[in-house]
PDB file of C-alpha atoms in Angstrom:
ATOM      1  CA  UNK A  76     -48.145  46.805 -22.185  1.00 49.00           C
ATOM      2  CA  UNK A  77     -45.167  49.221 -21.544  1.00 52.00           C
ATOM      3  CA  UNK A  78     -45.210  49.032 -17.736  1.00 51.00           C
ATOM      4  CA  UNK A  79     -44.511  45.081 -17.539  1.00 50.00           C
ATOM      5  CA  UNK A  80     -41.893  45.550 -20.161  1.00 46.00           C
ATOM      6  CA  UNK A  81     -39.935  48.746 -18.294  1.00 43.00           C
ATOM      7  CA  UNK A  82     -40.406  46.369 -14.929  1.00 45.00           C
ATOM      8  CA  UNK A  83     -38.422  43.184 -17.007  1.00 42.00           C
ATOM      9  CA  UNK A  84     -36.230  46.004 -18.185  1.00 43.00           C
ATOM     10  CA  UNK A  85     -35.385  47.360 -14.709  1.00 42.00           C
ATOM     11  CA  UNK A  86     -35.230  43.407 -13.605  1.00 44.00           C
ATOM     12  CA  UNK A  87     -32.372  42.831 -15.812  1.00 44.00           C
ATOM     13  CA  UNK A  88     -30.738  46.154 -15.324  1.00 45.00           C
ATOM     14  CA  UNK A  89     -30.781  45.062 -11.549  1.00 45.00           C
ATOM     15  CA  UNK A  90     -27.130  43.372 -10.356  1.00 47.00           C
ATOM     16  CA  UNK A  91     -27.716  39.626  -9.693  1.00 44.00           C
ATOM     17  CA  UNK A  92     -25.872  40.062  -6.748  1.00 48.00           C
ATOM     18  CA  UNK A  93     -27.824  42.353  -4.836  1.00 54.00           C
ATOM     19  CA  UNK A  94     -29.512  39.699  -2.379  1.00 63.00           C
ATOM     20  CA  UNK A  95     -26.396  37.110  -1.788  1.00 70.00           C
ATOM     21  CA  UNK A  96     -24.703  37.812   1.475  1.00 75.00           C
ATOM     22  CA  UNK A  97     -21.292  39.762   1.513  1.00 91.00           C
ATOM     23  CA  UNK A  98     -18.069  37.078   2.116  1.00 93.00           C
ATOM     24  CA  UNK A  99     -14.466  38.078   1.936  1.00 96.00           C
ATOM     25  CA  UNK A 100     -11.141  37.515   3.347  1.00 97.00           C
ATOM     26  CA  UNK A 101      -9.040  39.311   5.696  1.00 98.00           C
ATOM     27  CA  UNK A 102      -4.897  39.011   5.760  1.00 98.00           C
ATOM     28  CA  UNK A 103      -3.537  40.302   8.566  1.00 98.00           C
ATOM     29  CA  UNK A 104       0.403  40.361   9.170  1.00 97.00           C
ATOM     30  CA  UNK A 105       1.752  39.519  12.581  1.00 96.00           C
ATOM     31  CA  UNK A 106       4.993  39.784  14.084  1.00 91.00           C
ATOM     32  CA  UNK A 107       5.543  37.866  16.550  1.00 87.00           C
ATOM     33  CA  UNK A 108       9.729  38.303  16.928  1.00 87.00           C
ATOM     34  CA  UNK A 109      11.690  41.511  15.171  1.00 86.00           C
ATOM     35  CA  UNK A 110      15.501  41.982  15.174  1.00 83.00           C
ATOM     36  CA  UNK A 111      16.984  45.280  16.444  1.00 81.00           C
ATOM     37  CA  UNK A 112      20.425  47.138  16.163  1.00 79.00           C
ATOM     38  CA  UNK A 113      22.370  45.370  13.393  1.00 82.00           C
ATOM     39  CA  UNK A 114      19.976  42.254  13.671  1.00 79.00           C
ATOM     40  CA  UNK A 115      22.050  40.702  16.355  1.00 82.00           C
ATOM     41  CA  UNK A 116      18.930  41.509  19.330  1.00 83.00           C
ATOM     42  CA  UNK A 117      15.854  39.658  18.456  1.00 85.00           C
ATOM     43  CA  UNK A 118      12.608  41.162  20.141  1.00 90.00           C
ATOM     44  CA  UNK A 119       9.601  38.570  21.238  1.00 91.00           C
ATOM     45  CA  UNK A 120       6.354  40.169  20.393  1.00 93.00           C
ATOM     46  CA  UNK A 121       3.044  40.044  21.886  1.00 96.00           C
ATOM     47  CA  UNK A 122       0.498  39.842  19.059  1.00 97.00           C
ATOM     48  CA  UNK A 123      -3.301  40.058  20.039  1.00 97.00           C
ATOM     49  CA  UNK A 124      -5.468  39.978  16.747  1.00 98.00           C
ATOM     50  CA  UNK A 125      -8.737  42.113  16.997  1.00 98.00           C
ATOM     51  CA  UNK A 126     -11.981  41.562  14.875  1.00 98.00           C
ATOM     52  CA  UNK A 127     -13.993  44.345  14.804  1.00 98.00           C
ATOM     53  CA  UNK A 128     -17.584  43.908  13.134  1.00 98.00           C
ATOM     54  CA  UNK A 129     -18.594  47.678  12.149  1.00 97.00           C
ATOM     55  CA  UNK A 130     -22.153  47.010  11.617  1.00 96.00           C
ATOM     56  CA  UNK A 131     -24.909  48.580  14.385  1.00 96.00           C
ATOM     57  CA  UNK A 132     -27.781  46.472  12.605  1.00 96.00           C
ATOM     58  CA  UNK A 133     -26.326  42.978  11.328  1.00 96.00           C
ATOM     59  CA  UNK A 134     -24.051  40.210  12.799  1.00 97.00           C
ATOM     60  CA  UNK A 135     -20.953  39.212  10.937  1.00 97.00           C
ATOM     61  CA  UNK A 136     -20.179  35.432  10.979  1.00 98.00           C
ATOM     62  CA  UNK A 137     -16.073  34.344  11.238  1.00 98.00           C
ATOM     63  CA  UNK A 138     -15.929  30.917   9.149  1.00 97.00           C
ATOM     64  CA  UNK A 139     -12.083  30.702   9.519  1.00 97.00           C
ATOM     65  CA  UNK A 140      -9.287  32.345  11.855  1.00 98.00           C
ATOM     66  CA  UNK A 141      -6.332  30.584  11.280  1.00 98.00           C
ATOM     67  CA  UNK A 142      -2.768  31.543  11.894  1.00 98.00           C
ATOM     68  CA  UNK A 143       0.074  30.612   9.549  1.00 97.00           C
ATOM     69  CA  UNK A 144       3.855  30.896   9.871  1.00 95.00           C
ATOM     70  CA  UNK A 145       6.741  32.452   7.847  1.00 93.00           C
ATOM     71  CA  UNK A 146       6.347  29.962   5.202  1.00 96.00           C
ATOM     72  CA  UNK A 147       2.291  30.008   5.057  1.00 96.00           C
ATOM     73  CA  UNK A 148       2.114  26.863   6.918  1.00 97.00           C
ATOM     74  CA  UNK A 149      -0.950  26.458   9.106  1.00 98.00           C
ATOM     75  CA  UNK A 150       0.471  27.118  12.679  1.00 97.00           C
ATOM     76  CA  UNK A 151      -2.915  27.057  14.564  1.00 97.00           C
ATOM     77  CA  UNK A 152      -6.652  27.006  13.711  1.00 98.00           C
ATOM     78  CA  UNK A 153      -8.855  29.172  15.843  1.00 97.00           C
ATOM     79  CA  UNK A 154     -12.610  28.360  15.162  1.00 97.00           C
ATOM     80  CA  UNK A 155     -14.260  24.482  15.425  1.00 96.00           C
ATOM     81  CA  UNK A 156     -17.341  25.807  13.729  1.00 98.00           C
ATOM     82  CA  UNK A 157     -18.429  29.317  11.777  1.00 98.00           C
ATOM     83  CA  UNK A 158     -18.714  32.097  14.770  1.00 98.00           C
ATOM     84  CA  UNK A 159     -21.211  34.803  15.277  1.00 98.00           C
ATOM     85  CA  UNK A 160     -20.169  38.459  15.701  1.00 98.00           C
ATOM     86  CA  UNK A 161     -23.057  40.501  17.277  1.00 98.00           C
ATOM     87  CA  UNK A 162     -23.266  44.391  15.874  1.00 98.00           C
ATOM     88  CA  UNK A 163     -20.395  46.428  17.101  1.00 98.00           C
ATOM     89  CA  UNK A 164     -18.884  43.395  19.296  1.00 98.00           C
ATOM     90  CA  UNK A 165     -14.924  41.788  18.766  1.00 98.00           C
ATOM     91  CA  UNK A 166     -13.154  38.400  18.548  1.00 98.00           C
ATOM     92  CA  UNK A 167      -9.532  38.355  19.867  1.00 98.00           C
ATOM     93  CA  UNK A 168      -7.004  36.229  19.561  1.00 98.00           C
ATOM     94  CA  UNK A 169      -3.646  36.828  21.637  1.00 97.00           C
ATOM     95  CA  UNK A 170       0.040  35.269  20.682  1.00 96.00           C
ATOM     96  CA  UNK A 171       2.066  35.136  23.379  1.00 96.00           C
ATOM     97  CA  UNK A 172       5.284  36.740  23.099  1.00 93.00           C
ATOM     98  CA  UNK A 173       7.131  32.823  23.793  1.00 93.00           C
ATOM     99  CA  UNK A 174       5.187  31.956  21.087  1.00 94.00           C
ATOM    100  CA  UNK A 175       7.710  32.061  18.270  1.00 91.00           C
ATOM    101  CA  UNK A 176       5.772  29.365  15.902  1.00 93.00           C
ATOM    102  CA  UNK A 177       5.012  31.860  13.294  1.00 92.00           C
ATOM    103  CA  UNK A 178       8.314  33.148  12.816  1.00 88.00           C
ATOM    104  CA  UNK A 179       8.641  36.751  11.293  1.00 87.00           C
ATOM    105  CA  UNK A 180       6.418  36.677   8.456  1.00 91.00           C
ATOM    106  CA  UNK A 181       3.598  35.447  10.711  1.00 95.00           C
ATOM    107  CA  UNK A 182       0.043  36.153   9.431  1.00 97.00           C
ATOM    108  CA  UNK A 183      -3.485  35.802  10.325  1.00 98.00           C
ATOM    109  CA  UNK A 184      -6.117  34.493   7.505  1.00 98.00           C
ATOM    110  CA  UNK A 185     -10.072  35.625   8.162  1.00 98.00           C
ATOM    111  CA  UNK A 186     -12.890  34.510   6.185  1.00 98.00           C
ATOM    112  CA  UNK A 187     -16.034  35.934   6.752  1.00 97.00           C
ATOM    113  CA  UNK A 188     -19.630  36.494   6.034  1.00 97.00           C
ATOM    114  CA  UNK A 189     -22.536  38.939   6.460  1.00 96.00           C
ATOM    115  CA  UNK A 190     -25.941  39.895   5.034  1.00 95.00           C
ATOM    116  CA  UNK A 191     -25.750  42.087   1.525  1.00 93.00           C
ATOM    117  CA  UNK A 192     -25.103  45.276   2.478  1.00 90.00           C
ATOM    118  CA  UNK A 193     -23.092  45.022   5.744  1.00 93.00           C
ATOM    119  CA  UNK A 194     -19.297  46.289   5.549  1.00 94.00           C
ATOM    120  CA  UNK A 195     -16.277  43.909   6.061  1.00 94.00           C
ATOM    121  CA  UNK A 196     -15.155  43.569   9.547  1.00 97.00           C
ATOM    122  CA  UNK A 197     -12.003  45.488  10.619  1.00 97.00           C
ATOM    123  CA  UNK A 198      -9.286  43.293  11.773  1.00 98.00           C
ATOM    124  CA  UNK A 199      -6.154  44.457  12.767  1.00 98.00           C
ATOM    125  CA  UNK A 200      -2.759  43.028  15.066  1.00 98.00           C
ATOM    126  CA  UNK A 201      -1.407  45.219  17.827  1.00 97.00           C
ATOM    127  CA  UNK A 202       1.989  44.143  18.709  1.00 96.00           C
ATOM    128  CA  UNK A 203       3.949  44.851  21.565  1.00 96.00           C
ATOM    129  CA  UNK A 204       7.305  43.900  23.319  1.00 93.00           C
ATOM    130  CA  UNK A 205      10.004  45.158  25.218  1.00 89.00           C
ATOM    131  CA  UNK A 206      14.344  44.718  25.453  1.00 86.00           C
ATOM    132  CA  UNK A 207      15.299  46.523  29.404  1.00 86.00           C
ATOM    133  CA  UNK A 208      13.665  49.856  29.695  1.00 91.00           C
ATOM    134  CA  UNK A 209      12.577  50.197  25.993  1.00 87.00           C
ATOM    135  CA  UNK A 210       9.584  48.865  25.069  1.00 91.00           C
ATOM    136  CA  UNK A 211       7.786  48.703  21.231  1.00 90.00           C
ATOM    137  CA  UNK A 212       4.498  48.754  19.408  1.00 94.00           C
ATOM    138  CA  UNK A 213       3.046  48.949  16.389  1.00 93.00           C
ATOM    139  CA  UNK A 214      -0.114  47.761  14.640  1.00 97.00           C
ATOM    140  CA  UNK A 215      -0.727  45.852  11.652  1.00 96.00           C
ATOM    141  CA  UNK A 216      -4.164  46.599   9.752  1.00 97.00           C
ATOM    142  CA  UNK A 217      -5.834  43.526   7.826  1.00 97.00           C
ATOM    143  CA  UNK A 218      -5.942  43.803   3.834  1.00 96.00           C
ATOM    144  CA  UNK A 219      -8.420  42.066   2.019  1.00 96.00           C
ATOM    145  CA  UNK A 220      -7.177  38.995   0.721  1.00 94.00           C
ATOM    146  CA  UNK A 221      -8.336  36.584  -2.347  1.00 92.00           C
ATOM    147  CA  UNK A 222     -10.291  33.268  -1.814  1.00 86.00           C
ATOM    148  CA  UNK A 223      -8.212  30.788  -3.739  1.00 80.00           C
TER     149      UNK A 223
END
């Protein structure tokens, strides 16, 4: 009689979670203009969004890129349906640097979904632009976000 009660015991010790698939979202701040000097030189940014799935065994399934402006205003949606990420592969999504929709508080908003166990993509924003000879970069690494 003990061993079916220590197996219920170790049933309900066991997190109900354990099976459901991993989901999350990703925030990701883009820039696409900057002001330089005193503020008086504004500098157009090229913003290219990378999606990096970090998993060797499991696919990792984008349900929403979308890209929102200063004011959190849907600017663009990137995805018609949920996409597919095979192990170790990318998603990218470039902003032109004439593309001044988003504004300066510019972001990118990823939800996602894998199998239990698998990590949370990577996403980050690599942002680059130029005034004459001098030219600028930077990157931007995605946060996780709440689902509200």
């Amino acid at each position: 009689m003990r061993a079916p009660v220590f197996a219920l015991a170790l049933a309900l010790a066991a997190p109900a979670f354990a099976d459901e698939p991993a989901r999350g979202r990703l925030y990701v701040p883009v820039y696409s203009s900057i002001a330089a000097g005193s503020g008086a030189t504004r500098i157009d940014m090229t913003a290219t969004l990378s999606l990096r799935n970090l998993s060797s065994r499991h696919a990792v399934t984008l349900e929403r890129v979308e890209y929102r402006d200063t004011a959190g205003a849907l600017v663009r949606a990137y995805l018609k349906a949920p996409l597919a990420v095979a192990p170790l592969a990318g998603y990218e999504v470039v902003i032109a640097d004439k593309d001044l929709a988003g504004g300066t508080g510019a972001k990118f908003l990823i939800d996602w979904s894998a199998p239990a166990g698998a990590p949370a993509p990577l996403a980050e924003a690599v942002m680059i632009g130029s005034v004459g000879a001098t030219s600028y970069s930077f990157v931007s690494v995605g946060r996780p976000a709440p689902q509200d």
